[in-house]
Coordinates of C-alpha atoms and ligand atoms in Angstrom, one line a residue:
X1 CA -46.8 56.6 -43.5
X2 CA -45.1 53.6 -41.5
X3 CA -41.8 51.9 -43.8
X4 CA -41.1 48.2 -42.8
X5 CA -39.2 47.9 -39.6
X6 CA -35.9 46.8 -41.2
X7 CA -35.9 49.2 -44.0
X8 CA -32.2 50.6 -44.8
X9 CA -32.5 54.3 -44.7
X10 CA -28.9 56.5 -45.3
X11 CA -28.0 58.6 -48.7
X12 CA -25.0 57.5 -51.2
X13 CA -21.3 58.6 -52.3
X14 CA -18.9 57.8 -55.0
X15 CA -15.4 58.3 -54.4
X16 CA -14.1 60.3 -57.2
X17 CA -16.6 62.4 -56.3
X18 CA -15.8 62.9 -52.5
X19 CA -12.6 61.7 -51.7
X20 CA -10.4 64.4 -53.2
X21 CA -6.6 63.9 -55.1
X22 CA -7.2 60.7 -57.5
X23 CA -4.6 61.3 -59.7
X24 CA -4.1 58.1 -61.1
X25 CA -7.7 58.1 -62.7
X26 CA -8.5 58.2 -66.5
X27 CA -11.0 61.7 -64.9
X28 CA -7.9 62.8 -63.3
X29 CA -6.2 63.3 -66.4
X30 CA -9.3 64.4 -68.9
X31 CA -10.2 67.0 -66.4
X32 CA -7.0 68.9 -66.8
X33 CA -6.8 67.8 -71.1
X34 CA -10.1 68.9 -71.4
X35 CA -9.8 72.7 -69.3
X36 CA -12.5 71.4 -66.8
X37 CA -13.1 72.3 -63.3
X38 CA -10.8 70.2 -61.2
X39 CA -11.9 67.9 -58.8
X40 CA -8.9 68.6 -56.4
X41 CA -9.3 68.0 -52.8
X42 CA -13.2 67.5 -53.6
X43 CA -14.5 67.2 -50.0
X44 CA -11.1 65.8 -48.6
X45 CA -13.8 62.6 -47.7
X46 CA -10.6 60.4 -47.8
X47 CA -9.5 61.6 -45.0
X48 CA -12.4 63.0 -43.0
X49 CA -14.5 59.9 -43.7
X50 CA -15.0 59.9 -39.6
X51 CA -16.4 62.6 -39.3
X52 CA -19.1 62.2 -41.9
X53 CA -19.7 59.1 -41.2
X54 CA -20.5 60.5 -37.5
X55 CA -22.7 63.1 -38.7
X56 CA -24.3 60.0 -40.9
X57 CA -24.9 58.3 -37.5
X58 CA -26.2 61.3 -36.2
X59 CA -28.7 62.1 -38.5
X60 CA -29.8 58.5 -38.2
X61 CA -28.6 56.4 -41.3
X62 CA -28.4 53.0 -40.8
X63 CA -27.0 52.4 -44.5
X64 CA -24.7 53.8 -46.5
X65 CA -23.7 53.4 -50.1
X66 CA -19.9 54.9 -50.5
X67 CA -17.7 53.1 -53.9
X68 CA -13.8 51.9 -53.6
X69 CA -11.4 53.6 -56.3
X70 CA -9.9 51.4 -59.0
X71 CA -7.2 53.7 -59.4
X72 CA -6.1 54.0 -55.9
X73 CA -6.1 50.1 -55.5
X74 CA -4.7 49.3 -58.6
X75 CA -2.7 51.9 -59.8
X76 CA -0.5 50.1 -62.1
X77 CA -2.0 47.3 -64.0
X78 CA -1.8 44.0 -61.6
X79 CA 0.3 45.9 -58.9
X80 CA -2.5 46.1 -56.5
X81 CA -2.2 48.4 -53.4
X82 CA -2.1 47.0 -50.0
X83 CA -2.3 51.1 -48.2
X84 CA -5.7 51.5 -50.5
X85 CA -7.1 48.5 -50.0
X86 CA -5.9 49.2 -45.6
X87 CA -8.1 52.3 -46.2
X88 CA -11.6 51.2 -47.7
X89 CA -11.4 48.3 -45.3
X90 CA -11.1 51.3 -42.1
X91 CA -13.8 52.8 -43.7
X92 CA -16.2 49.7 -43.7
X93 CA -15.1 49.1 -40.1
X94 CA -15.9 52.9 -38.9
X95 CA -19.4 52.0 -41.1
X96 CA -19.9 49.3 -39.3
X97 CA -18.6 51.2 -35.5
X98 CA -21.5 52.8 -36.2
X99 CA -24.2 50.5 -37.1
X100 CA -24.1 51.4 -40.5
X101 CA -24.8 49.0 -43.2
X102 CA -22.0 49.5 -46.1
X103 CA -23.2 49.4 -49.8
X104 CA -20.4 49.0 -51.9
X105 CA -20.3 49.6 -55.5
X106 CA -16.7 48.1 -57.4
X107 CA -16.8 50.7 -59.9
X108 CA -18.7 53.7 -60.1
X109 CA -17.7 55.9 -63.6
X110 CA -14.0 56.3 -62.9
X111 CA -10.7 53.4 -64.6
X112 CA -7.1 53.4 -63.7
X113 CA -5.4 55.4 -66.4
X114 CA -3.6 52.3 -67.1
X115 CA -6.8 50.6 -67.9
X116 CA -8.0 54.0 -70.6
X117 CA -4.5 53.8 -71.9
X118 CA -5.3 50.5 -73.5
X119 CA -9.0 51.3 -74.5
X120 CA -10.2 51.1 -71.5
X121 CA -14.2 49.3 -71.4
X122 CA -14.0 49.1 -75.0
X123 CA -10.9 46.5 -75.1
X124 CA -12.4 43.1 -74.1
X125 CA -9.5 42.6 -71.9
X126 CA -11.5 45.2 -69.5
X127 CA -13.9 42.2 -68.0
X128 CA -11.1 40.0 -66.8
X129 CA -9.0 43.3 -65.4
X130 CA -12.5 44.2 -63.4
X131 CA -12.8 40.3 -62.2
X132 CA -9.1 40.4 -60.7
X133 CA -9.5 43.6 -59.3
X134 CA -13.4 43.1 -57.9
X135 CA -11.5 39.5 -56.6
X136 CA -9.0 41.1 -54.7
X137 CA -11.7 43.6 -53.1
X138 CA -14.1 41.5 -52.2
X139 CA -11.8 39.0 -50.9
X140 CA -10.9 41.2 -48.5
X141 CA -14.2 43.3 -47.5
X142 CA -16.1 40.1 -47.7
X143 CA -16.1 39.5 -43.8
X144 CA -18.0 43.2 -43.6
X145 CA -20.1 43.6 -46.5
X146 CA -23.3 42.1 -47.8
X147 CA -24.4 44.6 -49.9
X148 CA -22.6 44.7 -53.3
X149 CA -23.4 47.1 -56.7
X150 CA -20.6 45.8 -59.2
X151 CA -20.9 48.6 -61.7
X152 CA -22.7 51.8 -61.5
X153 CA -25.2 53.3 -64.4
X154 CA -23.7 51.0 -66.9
X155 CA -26.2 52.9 -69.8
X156 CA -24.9 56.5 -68.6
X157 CA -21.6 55.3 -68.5
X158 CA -21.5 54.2 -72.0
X159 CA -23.6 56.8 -73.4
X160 CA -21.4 59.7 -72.3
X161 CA -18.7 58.5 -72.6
X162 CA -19.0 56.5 -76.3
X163 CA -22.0 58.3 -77.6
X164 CA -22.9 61.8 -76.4
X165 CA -18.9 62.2 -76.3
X166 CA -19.4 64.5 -73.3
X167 CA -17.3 61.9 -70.5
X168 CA -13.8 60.5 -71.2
X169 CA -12.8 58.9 -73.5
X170 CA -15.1 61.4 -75.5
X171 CA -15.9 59.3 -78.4
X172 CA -19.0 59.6 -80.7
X173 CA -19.8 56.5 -82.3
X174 CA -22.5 54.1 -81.4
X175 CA -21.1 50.9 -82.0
X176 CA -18.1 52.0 -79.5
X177 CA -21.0 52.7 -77.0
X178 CA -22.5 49.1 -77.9
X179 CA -19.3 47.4 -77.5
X180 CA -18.9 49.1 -74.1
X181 CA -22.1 47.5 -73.0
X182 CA -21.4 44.3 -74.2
X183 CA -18.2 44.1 -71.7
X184 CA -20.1 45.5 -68.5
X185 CA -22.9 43.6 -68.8
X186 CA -20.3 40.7 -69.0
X187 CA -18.2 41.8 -66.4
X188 CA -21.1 42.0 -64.1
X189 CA -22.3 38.6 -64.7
X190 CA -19.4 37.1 -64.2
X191 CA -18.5 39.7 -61.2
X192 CA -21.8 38.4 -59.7
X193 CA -20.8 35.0 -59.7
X194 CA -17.2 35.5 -58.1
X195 CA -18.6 37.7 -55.4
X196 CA -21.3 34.7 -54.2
X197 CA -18.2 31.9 -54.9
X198 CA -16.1 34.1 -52.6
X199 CA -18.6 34.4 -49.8
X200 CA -19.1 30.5 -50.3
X201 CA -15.7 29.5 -50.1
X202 CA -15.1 31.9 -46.4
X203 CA -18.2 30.1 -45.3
X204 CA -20.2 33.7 -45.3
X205 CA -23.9 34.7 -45.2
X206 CA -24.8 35.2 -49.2
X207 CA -24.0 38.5 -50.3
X208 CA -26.8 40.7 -52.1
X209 CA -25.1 41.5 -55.7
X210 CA -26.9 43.9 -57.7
X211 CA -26.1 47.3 -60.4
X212 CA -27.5 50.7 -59.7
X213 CA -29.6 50.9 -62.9
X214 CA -29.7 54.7 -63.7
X215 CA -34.0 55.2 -64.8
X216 CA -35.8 57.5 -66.0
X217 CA -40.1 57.9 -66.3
X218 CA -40.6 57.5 -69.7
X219 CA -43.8 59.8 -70.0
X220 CA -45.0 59.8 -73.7
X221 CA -46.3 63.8 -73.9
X222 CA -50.1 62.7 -75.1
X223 CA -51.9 59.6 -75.9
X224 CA -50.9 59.8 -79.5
X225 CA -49.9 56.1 -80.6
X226 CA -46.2 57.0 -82.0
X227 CA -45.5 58.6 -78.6
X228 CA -46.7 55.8 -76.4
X229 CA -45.2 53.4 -78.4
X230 CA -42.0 55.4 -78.1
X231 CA -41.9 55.9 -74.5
X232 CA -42.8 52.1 -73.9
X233 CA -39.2 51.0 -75.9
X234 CA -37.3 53.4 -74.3
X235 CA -38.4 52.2 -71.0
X236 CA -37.7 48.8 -72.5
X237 CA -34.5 49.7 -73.9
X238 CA -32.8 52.0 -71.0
X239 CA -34.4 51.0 -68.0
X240 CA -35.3 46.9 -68.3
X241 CA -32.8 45.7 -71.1
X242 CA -30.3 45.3 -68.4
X243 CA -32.3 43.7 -65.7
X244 CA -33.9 41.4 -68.5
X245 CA -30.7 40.2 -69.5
X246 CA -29.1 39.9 -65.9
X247 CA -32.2 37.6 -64.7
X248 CA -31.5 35.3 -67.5
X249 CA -28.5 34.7 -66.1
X250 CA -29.3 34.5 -62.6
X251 CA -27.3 37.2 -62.1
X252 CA -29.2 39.7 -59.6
X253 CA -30.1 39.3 -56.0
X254 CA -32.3 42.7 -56.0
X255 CA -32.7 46.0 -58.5
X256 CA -30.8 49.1 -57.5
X257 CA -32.9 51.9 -58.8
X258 CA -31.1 55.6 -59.5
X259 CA -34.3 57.7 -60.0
X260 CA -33.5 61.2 -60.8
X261 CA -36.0 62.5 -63.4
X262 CA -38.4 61.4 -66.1
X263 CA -38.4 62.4 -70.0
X264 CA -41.1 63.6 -72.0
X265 CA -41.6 61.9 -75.0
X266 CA -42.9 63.3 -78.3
X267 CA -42.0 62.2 -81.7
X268 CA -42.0 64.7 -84.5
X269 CA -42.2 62.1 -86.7
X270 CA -42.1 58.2 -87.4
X271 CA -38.4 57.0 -88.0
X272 CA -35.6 55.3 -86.3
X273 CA -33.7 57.8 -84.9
X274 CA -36.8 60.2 -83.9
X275 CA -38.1 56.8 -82.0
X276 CA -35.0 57.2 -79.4
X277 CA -33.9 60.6 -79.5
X278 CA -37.3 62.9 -79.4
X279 CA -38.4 64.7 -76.7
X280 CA -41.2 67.5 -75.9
X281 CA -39.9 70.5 -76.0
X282 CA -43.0 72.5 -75.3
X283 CA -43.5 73.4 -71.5
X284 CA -47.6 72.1 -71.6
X285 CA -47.2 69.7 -68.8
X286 CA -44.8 72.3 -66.4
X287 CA -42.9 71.1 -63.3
X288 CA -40.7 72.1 -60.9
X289 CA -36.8 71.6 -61.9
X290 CA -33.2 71.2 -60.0
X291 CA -30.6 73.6 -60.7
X292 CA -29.4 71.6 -63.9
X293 CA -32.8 72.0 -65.6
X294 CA -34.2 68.1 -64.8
X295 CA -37.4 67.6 -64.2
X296 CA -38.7 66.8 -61.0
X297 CA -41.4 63.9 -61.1
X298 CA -42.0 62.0 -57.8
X299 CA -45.0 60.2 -59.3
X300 CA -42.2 59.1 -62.0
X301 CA -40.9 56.7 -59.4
X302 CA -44.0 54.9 -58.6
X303 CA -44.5 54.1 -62.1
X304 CA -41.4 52.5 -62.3
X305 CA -41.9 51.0 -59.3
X306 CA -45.0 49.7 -60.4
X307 CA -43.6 48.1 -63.6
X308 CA -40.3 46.6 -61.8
X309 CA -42.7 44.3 -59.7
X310 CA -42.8 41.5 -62.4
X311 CA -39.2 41.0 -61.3
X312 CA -40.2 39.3 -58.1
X313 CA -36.6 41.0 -56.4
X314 CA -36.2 43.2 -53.5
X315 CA -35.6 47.0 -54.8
X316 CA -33.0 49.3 -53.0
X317 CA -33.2 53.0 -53.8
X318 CA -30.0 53.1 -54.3
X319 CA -30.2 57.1 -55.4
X320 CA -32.6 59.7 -55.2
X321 CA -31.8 63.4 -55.0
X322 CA -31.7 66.7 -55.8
X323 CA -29.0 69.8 -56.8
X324 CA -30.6 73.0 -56.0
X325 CA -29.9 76.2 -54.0
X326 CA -32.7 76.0 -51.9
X327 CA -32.7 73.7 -49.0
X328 CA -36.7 73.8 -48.9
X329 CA -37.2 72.4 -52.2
X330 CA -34.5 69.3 -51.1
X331 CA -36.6 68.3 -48.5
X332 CA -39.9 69.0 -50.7
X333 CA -37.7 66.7 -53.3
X334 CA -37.4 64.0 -50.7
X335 CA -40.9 63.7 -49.3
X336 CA -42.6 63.7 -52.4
X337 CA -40.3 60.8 -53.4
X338 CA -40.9 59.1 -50.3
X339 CA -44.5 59.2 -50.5
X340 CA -44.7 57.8 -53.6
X341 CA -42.1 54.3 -52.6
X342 CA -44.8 54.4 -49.5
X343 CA -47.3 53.7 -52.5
X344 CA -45.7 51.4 -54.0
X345 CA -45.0 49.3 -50.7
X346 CA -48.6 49.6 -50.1
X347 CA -49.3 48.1 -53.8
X348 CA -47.0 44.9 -52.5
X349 CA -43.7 46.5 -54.2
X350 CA -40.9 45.0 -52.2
X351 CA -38.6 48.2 -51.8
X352 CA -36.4 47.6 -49.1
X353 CA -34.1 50.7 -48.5
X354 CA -33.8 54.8 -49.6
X355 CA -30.3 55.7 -50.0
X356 CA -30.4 59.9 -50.6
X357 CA -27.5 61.2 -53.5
X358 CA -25.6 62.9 -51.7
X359 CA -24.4 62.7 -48.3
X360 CA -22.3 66.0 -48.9
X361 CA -22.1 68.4 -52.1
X362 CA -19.3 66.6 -54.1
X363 CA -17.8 67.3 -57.1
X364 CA -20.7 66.7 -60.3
X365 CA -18.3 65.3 -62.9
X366 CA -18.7 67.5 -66.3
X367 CA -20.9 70.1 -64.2
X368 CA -18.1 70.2 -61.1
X369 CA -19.2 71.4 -58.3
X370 CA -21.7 74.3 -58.7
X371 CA -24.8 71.4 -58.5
X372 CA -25.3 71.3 -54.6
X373 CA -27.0 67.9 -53.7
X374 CA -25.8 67.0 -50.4
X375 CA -27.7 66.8 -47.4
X376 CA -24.4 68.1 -45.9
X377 CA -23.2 71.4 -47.4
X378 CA -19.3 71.6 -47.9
X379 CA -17.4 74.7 -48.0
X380 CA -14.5 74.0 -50.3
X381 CA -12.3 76.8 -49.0
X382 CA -12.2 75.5 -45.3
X383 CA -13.9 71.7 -45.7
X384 CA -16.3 72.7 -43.4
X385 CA -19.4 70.5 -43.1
X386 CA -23.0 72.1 -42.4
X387 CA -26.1 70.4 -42.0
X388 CA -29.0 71.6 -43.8
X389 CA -32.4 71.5 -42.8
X390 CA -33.7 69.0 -45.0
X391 CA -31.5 66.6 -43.8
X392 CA -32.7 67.0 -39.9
X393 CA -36.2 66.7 -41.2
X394 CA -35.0 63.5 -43.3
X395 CA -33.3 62.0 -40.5
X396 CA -36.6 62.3 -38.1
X397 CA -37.4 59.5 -41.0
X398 CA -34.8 57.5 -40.4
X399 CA -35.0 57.3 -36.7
X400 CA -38.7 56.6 -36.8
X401 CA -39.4 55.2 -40.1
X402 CA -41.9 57.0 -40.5
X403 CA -43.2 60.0 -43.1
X404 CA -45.7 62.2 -41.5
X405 CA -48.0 63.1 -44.7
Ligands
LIG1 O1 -23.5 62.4 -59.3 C1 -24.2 61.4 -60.1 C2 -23.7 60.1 -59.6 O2 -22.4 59.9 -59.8 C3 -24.4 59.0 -60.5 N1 -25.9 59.2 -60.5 C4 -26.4 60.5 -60.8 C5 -25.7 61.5 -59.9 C6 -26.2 62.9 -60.1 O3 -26.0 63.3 -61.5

């Protein structure tokens, strides 16, 4: 299975995740409040960031998707940090030392304390702190980027953090979730028209703005009407809202997909809630799951696909993984996945890049770090890197762009 020759082919990071010792974050903080597994030194990536970005060049990535830390540029509201800002900018150059194209995402789950301090996403004041912040970022990674996400799974951040009550802040109530939305969905609209008026003013190539939408396979559980019906909002509601909305405001430049899973969908009965919330619970259509339970569903992803065509935009894969134990299953995990974009290219599905989560185990927010997904394997007593199997074979990908069946 040939890929098009300019595909972008590496694996993703987030920096609270990797980069160890963010202590001015709103995680920082709720980590320790709420008796969670510390994210400490995570996998020191802050400083080691050469060396795994050599064992990325290594294996073959010619892309990588890494995020910049609010709190470390920005650690007190409007004093903005020339050292941090010194840092990401070293670690888009050693990217780019490499022939490795940077994907940066602005904001990826984690807020300055001072930002959750005054209410953080749910005070409207959040959208114009994100626009000077993203402004002072991009204004000075603009020369070396092109590749933008402004805000990561905007619908998983505000659901578990606002609804499910599982994320900081912890809070329960829907409209607070709602309200949450509201302000990312404006912050990245107007985010995405700063970022293209920056690269116009320097006289720059136009940047590629997008979100990494977070989606699921809605699969209704049998061809019972309620069921299909249900499955076809939520896919409306979680996966397209966004899109919809950011296309009517000319705000995208392509989709960035986070495929993980798909959910089953059975009603028990007709009503409001049972619409959004019901699941199958009975195990008549088995598969194979990753170490937190999900389902694993390759075909899942050329559905979507399928139905993301009417958008007419280039599609980056801008996550796709798997936490498990067993290296065999990763690399099962990936080619499956793989396959099934090959479909999709083949069905005139414009993807245009496969970015694996993770480069390295990393610290799984709520879960911490027991869920291994890297294609790196960190020891967290000694920071020692090992690559596993799956991400040799992977890399013979990369290099040749090709997916023996
Ligand atoms: O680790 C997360 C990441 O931060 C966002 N997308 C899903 C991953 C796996 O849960």
């Amino acid at each position: 299975m040939k890929f098009p020759r300019d595909f972008l082919w590496g694996a993703a990071t987030a920096a609270y995740q990797v980069e160890g010792g963010n202590d001015r974050s709103d995680w920082w903080r709720w980590e320790k409040e709420a008796g969670k597994e510390n994210s400490g030194f995570a996998c020191r990536h802050y400083d080691l960031y050469e060396l795994d970005f050599e064992l990325a060049r290594g294996l073959g990535h010619n892309a990588h998707r890494l995020s910049v830390e609010w709190s470390r540029i920005e650690p007190e509201e409007g004093k903005f940090s020339d050292v941090a800002l010194k840092h990401y900018v070293d670690v888009i150059l050693a990217l780019r030392a490499r022939n490795i194209e940077p994907v940066v995402t602005l904001h990826h789950f984690t807020n300055p304390v001072w930002l959750a301090d005054c209410g953080g996403w749910e005070n409207k004041k959040s959208v114009a702190a994100f626009l000077r912040y993203s402004e002072f970022v991009v204004r000075a990674l603009a020369k070396h980027v092109r590749y933008w996400i402004t805000i990561n799974e905007p619908t998983i951040y505000a659901t578990h953090a606002y609804l499910f009550g599982v994320w900081p802040p912890q809070m329960k109530v829907f409209s607070r979730a709602k309200r949450v939305e509201r302000h990312m969905i404006s912050a990245h609209i107007k985010a995405y028209r700063l970022i293209h008026k920056i690269y116009k003013e320097y006289a720059l190539f136009k940047p590629a703005v997008s979100i990494s939408q977070h989606m699921m396979a809605l699969v209704p559980c049998d061809q019972k009407l309620k069921n299909r019906f249900a499955a076809w909002l939520r896919h409306k509601l979680y996966n397209e809202n966004y899109l919809d909305i950011f296309m009517r405001h000319k705000a995208l430049d392509f989709i960035g997909l986070n495929y993980y899973s798909r959910q089953l969908v059975e009603l028990k009965r007709w009503g409001f809630k049972n619409l959004f919330e019901d699941i199958c619970e009975k195990e008549h259509h088995p598969v194979k799951k990753n170490s937190l339970g999900w389902d694993i569903y390759p075909e899942g992803l050329y559905q979507l696909l399928l139905k993301l065509k009417k958008y007419k935009l280039p599609i980056m894969i801008t996550e796709n993984g798997i936490c498990t134990s067993e290296d065999a299953q990763r690399w099962d995990y990936i080619a499956s996945h793989l396959r099934n974009i090959h479909r999709a290219i083949e069905q005139g599905v414009p993807v245009t890049g496969y970015l694996y989560w993770s480069l390295l185990d990393n610290f799984e927010w709520d879960k911490g770090f027991g869920p291994r997904f890297g294609l790196i394997d960190i020891d967290y007593k000694t920071q020692q890197r090992t690559v596993r199997e799956s991400a040799v074979k992977f890399s013979q990908v990369c290099k040749m762009g090709i997916l023996s069946s």
